[in-house]
XYZ file of C-alpha atoms in Angstrom:
386
model
C 167.827 105.862 152.292
C 165.335 103.585 154.028
C 164.347 104.264 157.640
C 166.334 102.326 160.210
C 164.787 100.310 163.021
C 166.601 98.973 166.130
C 167.993 95.930 164.299
C 169.171 98.050 161.348
C 170.816 100.500 163.750
C 172.668 97.648 165.464
C 173.843 96.333 162.096
C 174.937 99.792 160.930
C 177.000 100.220 164.089
C 178.593 96.774 163.732
C 179.369 97.315 160.027
C 181.054 100.621 160.827
C 183.070 99.175 163.729
C 184.369 96.153 161.794
C 185.143 98.174 158.648
C 186.692 101.106 160.531
C 184.193 103.627 159.144
C 182.542 106.591 160.863
C 179.073 105.820 159.527
C 177.212 103.168 157.514
C 173.741 103.513 156.010
C 171.004 100.885 155.790
C 171.444 100.528 152.018
C 175.236 100.129 152.154
C 176.791 96.858 150.991
C 179.313 95.225 153.367
C 181.585 94.021 150.557
C 181.332 97.195 148.484
C 182.579 99.061 151.566
C 185.740 96.917 151.643
C 184.572 93.868 153.597
C 185.960 90.405 152.876
C 185.534 86.846 154.145
C 187.628 87.163 157.306
C 185.999 90.453 158.292
C 182.663 88.729 157.630
C 183.485 86.158 160.327
C 184.437 88.935 162.748
C 181.184 90.741 161.989
C 179.056 87.628 162.523
C 180.766 86.921 165.862
C 180.382 90.552 166.984
C 176.677 90.486 166.122
C 176.239 87.199 167.999
C 177.629 88.763 171.190
C 175.096 91.572 170.721
C 172.156 89.216 170.327
C 171.779 89.485 166.540
C 172.057 86.040 164.954
C 173.163 85.881 161.313
C 175.213 83.320 159.418
C 178.203 83.982 157.204
C 176.187 82.529 154.347
C 173.352 85.005 154.954
C 175.827 87.885 154.920
C 177.170 86.826 151.514
C 173.653 86.440 150.120
C 172.214 89.629 151.662
C 175.178 91.981 152.204
C 173.302 95.257 152.764
C 172.182 96.331 156.222
C 168.511 96.393 155.204
C 168.496 92.948 153.569
C 170.587 91.365 156.333
C 168.265 92.775 158.986
C 165.368 91.011 157.272
C 167.319 87.733 157.151
C 168.767 87.925 160.680
C 167.807 84.928 162.749
C 166.248 83.108 159.812
C 169.224 80.865 159.175
C 171.912 80.382 161.788
C 174.417 77.562 162.075
C 174.423 76.539 165.727
C 177.969 75.748 166.835
C 178.056 73.150 169.623
C 180.408 73.908 172.491
C 183.785 72.255 172.872
C 183.167 69.186 175.060
C 186.780 68.335 175.995
C 187.245 69.144 179.702
C 190.510 70.673 180.882
C 192.869 68.005 182.192
C 191.167 65.167 180.303
C 193.220 61.961 180.460
C 191.263 60.379 177.615
C 189.488 61.724 174.544
C 186.289 59.973 173.449
C 184.192 60.471 170.273
C 181.350 62.123 172.191
C 183.728 64.931 173.207
C 184.103 65.956 169.531
C 180.727 67.372 168.413
C 182.049 68.890 165.169
C 183.407 65.653 163.682
C 182.428 61.969 163.610
C 185.345 59.711 164.546
C 185.482 56.123 165.736
C 187.329 55.283 168.973
C 190.180 53.899 166.876
C 190.382 57.099 164.834
C 190.403 59.177 168.015
C 193.348 57.107 169.249
C 195.222 57.871 166.014
C 194.553 61.577 166.473
C 195.657 61.622 170.111
C 198.802 59.634 169.273
C 199.858 62.444 166.911
C 199.916 65.008 169.724
C 202.939 65.557 171.922
C 201.749 65.157 175.506
C 198.817 62.941 174.510
C 195.209 63.540 175.505
C 196.112 66.100 178.172
C 197.414 68.401 175.444
C 194.394 68.061 173.113
C 192.211 71.172 173.309
C 189.888 70.483 170.358
C 189.449 68.405 167.194
C 187.355 69.436 164.188
C 187.316 69.068 160.380
C 189.073 71.291 157.878
C 187.385 74.341 156.437
C 186.641 73.972 152.692
C 189.617 76.118 151.621
C 191.916 74.170 153.950
C 190.861 70.971 152.175
C 192.207 72.471 148.942
C 195.493 73.406 150.628
C 195.855 69.842 151.923
C 195.281 68.471 148.409
C 198.167 70.526 147.030
C 200.384 69.619 149.991
C 199.840 65.907 149.374
C 200.256 66.385 145.638
C 203.755 67.810 146.185
C 204.965 64.734 148.102
C 207.325 64.391 151.066
C 210.225 66.810 151.052
C 209.100 68.548 147.849
C 208.461 72.275 147.678
C 205.143 73.165 149.302
C 203.591 76.012 147.302
C 201.528 77.087 150.331
C 204.534 77.524 152.638
C 205.619 81.159 152.682
C 208.596 82.882 154.291
C 209.223 86.413 155.572
C 212.591 87.800 156.707
C 213.079 90.156 159.661
C 216.204 92.076 160.694
C 217.115 92.950 164.306
C 219.929 95.234 165.424
C 220.550 93.215 168.626
C 219.967 89.709 169.946
C 217.899 91.210 172.775
C 215.422 92.668 170.268
C 215.201 89.295 168.506
C 214.545 87.478 171.783
C 211.818 89.983 172.710
C 210.212 89.489 169.289
C 210.240 85.688 169.670
C 208.752 85.941 173.170
C 205.963 88.175 171.826
C 205.351 85.718 169.004
C 204.943 82.904 171.539
C 202.255 84.994 173.236
C 200.421 85.261 169.906
C 200.623 81.467 169.521
C 199.274 81.050 173.056
C 196.341 83.391 172.304
C 195.075 81.891 169.042
C 193.911 78.294 168.628
C 194.689 78.300 164.884
C 198.396 78.787 165.686
C 198.347 75.741 167.982
C 196.866 73.496 165.306
C 198.251 70.567 163.312
C 196.642 68.442 160.584
C 195.961 64.672 160.795
C 194.617 62.640 157.874
C 196.276 59.219 157.669
C 193.971 56.402 158.772
C 190.957 58.725 159.069
C 187.788 58.916 156.975
C 188.297 62.652 156.645
C 191.168 64.986 157.613
C 190.922 66.830 160.912
C 192.794 69.646 162.614
C 193.934 69.155 166.182
C 194.326 72.095 168.549
C 196.957 71.769 171.269
C 196.555 73.365 174.656
C 200.238 74.280 174.519
C 202.482 74.565 171.463
C 206.028 75.896 171.546
C 207.251 78.108 168.724
C 210.069 76.163 166.976
C 213.279 78.230 166.738
C 216.365 76.914 164.942
C 219.671 78.778 165.018
C 221.781 78.699 161.836
C 225.416 79.758 161.345
C 225.811 81.760 158.144
C 228.909 81.951 155.963
C 230.706 85.210 156.764
C 231.641 85.472 153.071
C 228.048 85.168 151.831
C 226.764 87.970 149.617
C 223.089 87.182 150.339
C 222.528 86.189 153.949
C 218.727 86.076 153.623
C 218.932 83.651 150.687
C 221.358 81.458 152.644
C 219.049 81.433 155.680
C 216.066 80.655 153.451
C 217.936 77.749 151.878
C 218.856 76.377 155.312
C 215.202 76.528 156.417
C 214.002 74.367 153.514
C 210.942 74.306 151.293
C 208.592 71.951 153.165
C 207.054 71.555 156.621
C 205.580 68.715 158.658
C 201.920 69.768 158.774
C 201.104 67.242 161.480
C 202.959 69.286 164.065
C 201.881 72.468 165.814
C 202.355 75.315 165.348
C 202.408 75.370 161.543
C 205.032 78.093 161.623
C 208.647 78.324 162.735
C 211.635 80.632 162.956
C 215.178 80.168 161.718
C 217.560 82.725 163.179
C 221.180 83.614 162.510
C 223.708 86.249 163.443
C 223.988 88.649 160.516
C 227.624 88.734 159.349
C 229.183 92.143 159.001
C 226.521 94.038 160.974
C 228.288 94.265 164.315
C 225.822 92.250 166.364
C 222.736 92.262 164.140
C 220.518 89.194 163.710
C 218.205 87.821 161.024
C 214.966 85.918 161.607
C 213.104 83.939 158.950
C 209.443 83.221 159.689
C 207.975 80.289 157.764
C 204.208 79.966 158.022
C 201.799 77.630 156.258
C 198.698 78.746 154.402
C 196.643 76.392 156.579
C 196.816 79.052 159.290
C 197.254 82.361 157.477
C 196.356 84.606 154.591
C 197.210 88.217 153.802
C 194.690 89.617 156.262
C 195.621 87.345 159.165
C 199.303 88.151 158.602
C 198.512 91.841 159.033
C 196.589 91.042 162.222
C 199.475 88.943 163.541
C 202.014 91.725 162.998
C 199.660 94.261 164.567
C 199.337 92.065 167.668
C 203.123 91.706 167.850
C 203.544 95.484 167.821
C 200.926 95.836 170.553
C 202.610 93.217 172.761
C 206.106 94.642 172.220
C 204.867 98.109 173.169
C 203.533 96.778 176.482
C 199.835 97.241 175.632
C 198.682 93.616 175.964
C 195.493 94.693 177.738
C 194.368 96.428 174.518
C 194.270 93.166 172.530
C 190.837 91.973 171.463
C 189.459 88.656 172.657
C 190.535 85.974 170.128
C 187.763 84.416 168.037
C 187.625 80.593 168.121
C 188.462 79.162 164.693
C 186.064 76.257 165.346
C 183.157 78.698 164.926
C 184.377 79.682 161.462
C 184.801 76.010 160.471
C 181.274 75.165 161.625
C 179.801 78.167 159.793
C 181.713 77.453 156.573
C 180.909 73.739 156.552
C 177.300 74.352 157.558
C 176.850 76.508 154.481
C 178.652 74.107 152.133
C 176.822 71.007 153.382
C 173.543 72.461 152.121
C 174.786 71.769 148.587
C 173.875 75.268 147.442
C 177.479 76.191 146.645
C 177.846 73.085 144.468
C 174.651 73.909 142.596
C 175.788 77.506 142.146
C 179.153 76.591 140.622
C 177.671 73.787 138.527
C 175.350 76.329 136.922
C 178.113 78.921 136.589
C 180.852 76.634 135.225
C 178.949 73.651 133.846
C 179.491 74.700 130.233
C 183.250 75.271 130.560
C 184.918 72.759 128.232
C 188.552 73.912 128.192
C 190.966 75.554 130.637
C 192.004 79.177 130.391
C 195.571 78.514 129.250
C 197.678 81.622 128.534
C 199.393 81.216 125.150
C 198.035 77.658 125.031
C 200.459 76.434 127.720
C 198.753 73.523 129.482
C 201.681 71.124 129.973
C 203.698 73.034 132.565
C 206.101 71.202 134.876
C 208.076 72.135 137.956
C 207.344 73.243 141.492
C 207.394 76.979 140.859
C 210.769 77.536 142.511
C 212.178 78.879 139.235
C 209.586 81.623 138.957
C 210.408 85.234 139.701
C 208.154 87.714 141.446
C 208.119 91.447 140.947
C 206.249 94.281 142.644
C 205.363 97.466 140.789
C 203.702 100.120 142.977
C 200.983 102.064 141.172
C 201.320 105.863 140.987
C 199.149 107.665 143.527
C 197.114 109.289 140.777
C 196.243 105.933 139.235
C 195.263 104.513 142.633
C 192.851 107.405 143.123
C 191.383 106.883 139.641
C 190.861 103.146 140.306
C 189.032 103.858 143.561
C 186.902 106.560 141.955
C 186.046 104.249 139.048
C 184.857 101.498 141.389
C 182.514 103.607 143.526
C 179.757 104.385 140.960
C 179.570 100.669 140.090
C 178.911 99.710 143.729
C 182.017 97.533 143.757
C 185.593 97.775 145.065
C 189.114 98.070 143.588
C 189.835 94.351 144.004
C 186.870 93.406 141.817
C 187.937 95.998 139.255
C 191.441 94.471 139.259
C 189.929 91.019 138.673
C 187.958 92.347 135.722
C 191.124 93.837 134.227
C 192.997 90.558 134.756
C 190.164 88.664 133.073
C 190.552 90.930 130.025
C 194.288 90.165 129.952
C 193.663 86.399 130.164
C 191.036 86.598 127.439
C 193.578 88.269 125.150
C 196.414 85.793 125.773
C 194.222 82.657 125.803
C 191.947 83.465 122.873
C 188.823 82.799 124.955
C 185.811 84.985 125.535
C 184.841 83.219 128.791
C 187.795 82.895 131.164
C 188.094 81.072 134.487
C 190.865 81.797 136.990
C 191.477 81.583 140.703
C 191.918 84.569 143.005
């Protein structure tokens, strides 16, 4: 391994802390060690607080400690500070350094917020992936099933436990700006997300049929398949007394993909457990989502990502259609989902197979899935989303 200087040592320590490892070497690759995009943002923010300036883009391009140390400080997206003062009675365009809006557009944005200007904490554009989510939301139409709205059911043995859970969830909403955010697009040149200073967790109580054989399905049906994405937070709870349990309750959390993914859901549940166990002082300082948006858009505005994908996919002339099925209709509500846990021995073999190739199990899974798609589509070059 190469010798480590002070900057390399700082990067090794940060890599290890973010990834939960005992030790990281200067030649180790952040993503091969299990890193992903959200951990990348956490790493960049941690390094910034320690005086090492790197961009998310630089981390993706130079993911080893040695290469990142050489690139550190060479390319950094400077994120201007939030310019909206607390208690502002009026929001003006100059208070929004991350987005260009006219006074009329600012009025439209403020009018969408309950409590008006006094409840506007920040306004900034969508991250690139959020723009894709908005496209699919608008494609579905009003009241239609939103494919990016997910639901999770929780069971509580008493109403007191449910109430404590909801109170803890409100604390999570209060801590994180992304959970106090709604989306505004009508009448604007580009969509924006608006952070509220205060946003109350919506809770709706439902009365279930005592004769129902599937209370969770009934609660899910009552909650619906769409959500008003202009409101905040972009999550809600539907609760109901669980028939036949002697005082038990059900809670259905609906949360939109605008504000979550698999990793953030794990973080949310971990914070809830910490709060419910009375260890609030152990919670980490929340990272501002505006920094991630600025970093992501700063990288995409260079045009390099467009050039990269144009070169990679420019010769693709037909979709990867399994069994030739390209004319598929419906909103996906008729699909069924199954989970098949892999045997422990196979899991070990997958991890062992990925290590010598300097990759990770997820990339190996993608390669296997590509082979499946190639077989069922009759194509040698397949394109799919993950």
